[in-house]
Short mmCIF file of C-alpha atoms in Angstrom, two decimals:
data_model
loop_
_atom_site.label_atom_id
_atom_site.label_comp_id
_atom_site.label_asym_id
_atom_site.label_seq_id
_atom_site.Cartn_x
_atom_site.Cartn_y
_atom_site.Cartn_z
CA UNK C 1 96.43 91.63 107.91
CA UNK C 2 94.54 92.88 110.66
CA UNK C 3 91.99 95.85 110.74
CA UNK C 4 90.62 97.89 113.31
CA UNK C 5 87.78 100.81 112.81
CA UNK C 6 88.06 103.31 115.68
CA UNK C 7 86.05 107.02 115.51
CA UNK C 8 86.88 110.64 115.89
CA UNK C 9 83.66 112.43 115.86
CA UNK C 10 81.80 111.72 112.97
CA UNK C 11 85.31 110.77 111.06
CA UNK C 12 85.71 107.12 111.36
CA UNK C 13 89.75 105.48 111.28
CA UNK C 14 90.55 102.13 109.82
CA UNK C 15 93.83 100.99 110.91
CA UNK C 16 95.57 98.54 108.49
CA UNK C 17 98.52 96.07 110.17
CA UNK C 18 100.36 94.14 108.07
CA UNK C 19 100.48 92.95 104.48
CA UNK C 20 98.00 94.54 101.98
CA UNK C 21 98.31 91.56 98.96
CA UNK C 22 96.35 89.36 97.18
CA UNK C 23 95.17 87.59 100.07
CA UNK C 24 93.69 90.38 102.18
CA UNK C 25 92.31 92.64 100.04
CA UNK C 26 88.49 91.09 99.89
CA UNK C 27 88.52 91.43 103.52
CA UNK C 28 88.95 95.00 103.12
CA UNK C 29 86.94 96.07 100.80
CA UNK C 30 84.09 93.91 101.82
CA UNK C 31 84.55 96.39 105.45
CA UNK C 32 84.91 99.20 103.36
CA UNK C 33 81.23 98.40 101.16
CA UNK C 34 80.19 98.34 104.80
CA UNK C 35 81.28 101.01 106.29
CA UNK C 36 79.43 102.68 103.02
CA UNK C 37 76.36 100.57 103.97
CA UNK C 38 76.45 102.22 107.13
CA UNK C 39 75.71 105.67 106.32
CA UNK C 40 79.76 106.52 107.59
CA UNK C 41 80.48 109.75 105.24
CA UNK C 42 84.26 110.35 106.29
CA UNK C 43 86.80 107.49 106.29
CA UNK C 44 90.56 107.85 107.10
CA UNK C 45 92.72 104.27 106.07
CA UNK C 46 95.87 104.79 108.09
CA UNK C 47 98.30 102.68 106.54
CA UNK C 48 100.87 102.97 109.37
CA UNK C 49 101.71 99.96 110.02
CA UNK C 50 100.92 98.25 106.49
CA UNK C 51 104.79 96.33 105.94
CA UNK C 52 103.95 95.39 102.05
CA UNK C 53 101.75 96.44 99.47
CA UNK C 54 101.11 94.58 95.82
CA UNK C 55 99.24 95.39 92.91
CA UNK C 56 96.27 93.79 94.42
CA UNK C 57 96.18 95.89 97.57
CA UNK C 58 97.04 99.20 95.36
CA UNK C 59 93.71 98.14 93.44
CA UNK C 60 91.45 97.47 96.11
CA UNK C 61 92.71 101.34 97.44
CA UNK C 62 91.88 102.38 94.06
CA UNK C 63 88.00 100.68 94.01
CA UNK C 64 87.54 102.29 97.83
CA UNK C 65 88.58 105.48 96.99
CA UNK C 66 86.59 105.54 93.58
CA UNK C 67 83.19 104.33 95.60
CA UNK C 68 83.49 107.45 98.02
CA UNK C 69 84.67 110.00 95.33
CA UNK C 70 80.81 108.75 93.67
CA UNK C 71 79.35 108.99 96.47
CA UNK C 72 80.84 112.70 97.32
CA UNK C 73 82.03 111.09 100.75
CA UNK C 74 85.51 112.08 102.32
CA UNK C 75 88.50 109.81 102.53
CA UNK C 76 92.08 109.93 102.91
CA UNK C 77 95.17 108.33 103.11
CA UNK C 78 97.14 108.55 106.44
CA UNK C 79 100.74 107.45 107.51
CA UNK C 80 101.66 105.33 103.96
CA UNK C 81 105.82 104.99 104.41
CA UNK C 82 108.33 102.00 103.64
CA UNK C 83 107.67 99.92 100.88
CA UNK C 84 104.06 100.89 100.66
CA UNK C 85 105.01 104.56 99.88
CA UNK C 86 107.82 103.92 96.96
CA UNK C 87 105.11 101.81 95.62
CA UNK C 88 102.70 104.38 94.91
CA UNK C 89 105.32 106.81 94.24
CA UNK C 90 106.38 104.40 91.51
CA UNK C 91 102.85 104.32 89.96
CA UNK C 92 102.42 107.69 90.25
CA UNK C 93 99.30 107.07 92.81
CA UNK C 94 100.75 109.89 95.39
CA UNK C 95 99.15 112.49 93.28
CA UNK C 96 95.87 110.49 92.68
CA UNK C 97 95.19 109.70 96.44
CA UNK C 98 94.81 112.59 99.13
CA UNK C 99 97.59 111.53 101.39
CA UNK C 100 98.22 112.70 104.54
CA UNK C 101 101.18 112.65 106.51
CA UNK C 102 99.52 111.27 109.99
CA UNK C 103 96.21 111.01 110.81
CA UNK C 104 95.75 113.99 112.95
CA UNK C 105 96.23 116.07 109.51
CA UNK C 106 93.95 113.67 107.32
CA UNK C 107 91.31 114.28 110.20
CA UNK C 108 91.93 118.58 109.76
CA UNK C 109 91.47 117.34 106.04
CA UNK C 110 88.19 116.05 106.56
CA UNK C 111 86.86 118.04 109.31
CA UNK C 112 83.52 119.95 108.35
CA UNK C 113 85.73 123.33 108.49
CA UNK C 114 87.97 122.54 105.62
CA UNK C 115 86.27 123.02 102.18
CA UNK C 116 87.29 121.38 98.67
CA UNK C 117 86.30 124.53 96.87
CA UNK C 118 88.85 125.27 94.67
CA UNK C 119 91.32 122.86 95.69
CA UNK C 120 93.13 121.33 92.41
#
C-alpha cells in the first residue's frame, strides 16, 4: 500500500494505492492520528486506486472516521469502486460513511460553503 497526502486549500487528500488489509492498516491510521495531531480539520481518503479491502482495512476506516466525527472535523470518502465498494455495500457501510463519487465532489462536500444543518 502506498499513501500520498496532497492539499486543496485548507482540505487535505490522502490517496490510498493498493491493498487496504491486515498488513497496512497501522500505517494508516498511525498518518491519520497525525494528520489529527496536526491541527488538519478536513480530510478526503480517496480510495481510487485501493484493489482489495478486508475486514481489517474496513475497521481502521471505521476508527478514522469515528476520531473526526468526535472531533467535529470533516471527512469523506472519495472514488471507493471494485471490490472495495461491494464490500461495504455488503456490510451496509455505504450509508454509514459520506461517500463521494470523485474527489472533486467530496471537496464541494467539505468546502466551508456547504453546511451539515439538517442533513440526515
Amino acid at each position: 500500500m502506498e499513501l500520498k497526502l496532497r492539499r486543496y486549500n485548507d482540505i487535505y487528500i490522502l490517496d490510498i494505492s493498493g491493498e487496504l488489509d491486515l498488513y497496512n492498516t497501522v500505517k494508516l491510521t498511525e498518518l491519520s492520528n497525525r494528520i489529527i495531531e496536526k491541527g488538519i480539520t478536513n480530510l478526503i481518503i480517496n480510495m481510487e486506486a485501493v484493489s482489495y479491502l478486508d475486514s481489517s482495512g474496513v475497521g481502521s476506516l471505521l476508527s478514522i472516521y469515528n476520531m473526526f466525527q468526535k472531533k467535529e472535523l470533516g471527512f469523506a470518502l472519495c472514488s471507493v469502486q471494485g471490490t472495495p465498494l461491494k464490500v461495504m455495500e455488503l456490510t451496509k457501510l455505504t450509508n454509514y460513511f459520506p461517500i463521494k463519487q470523485n474527489c472533486k465532489e467530496a471537496i464541494k462536500f467539505l468546502s466551508p460553503e456547504h453546511s451539515t444543518a439538517g442533513e440526515s
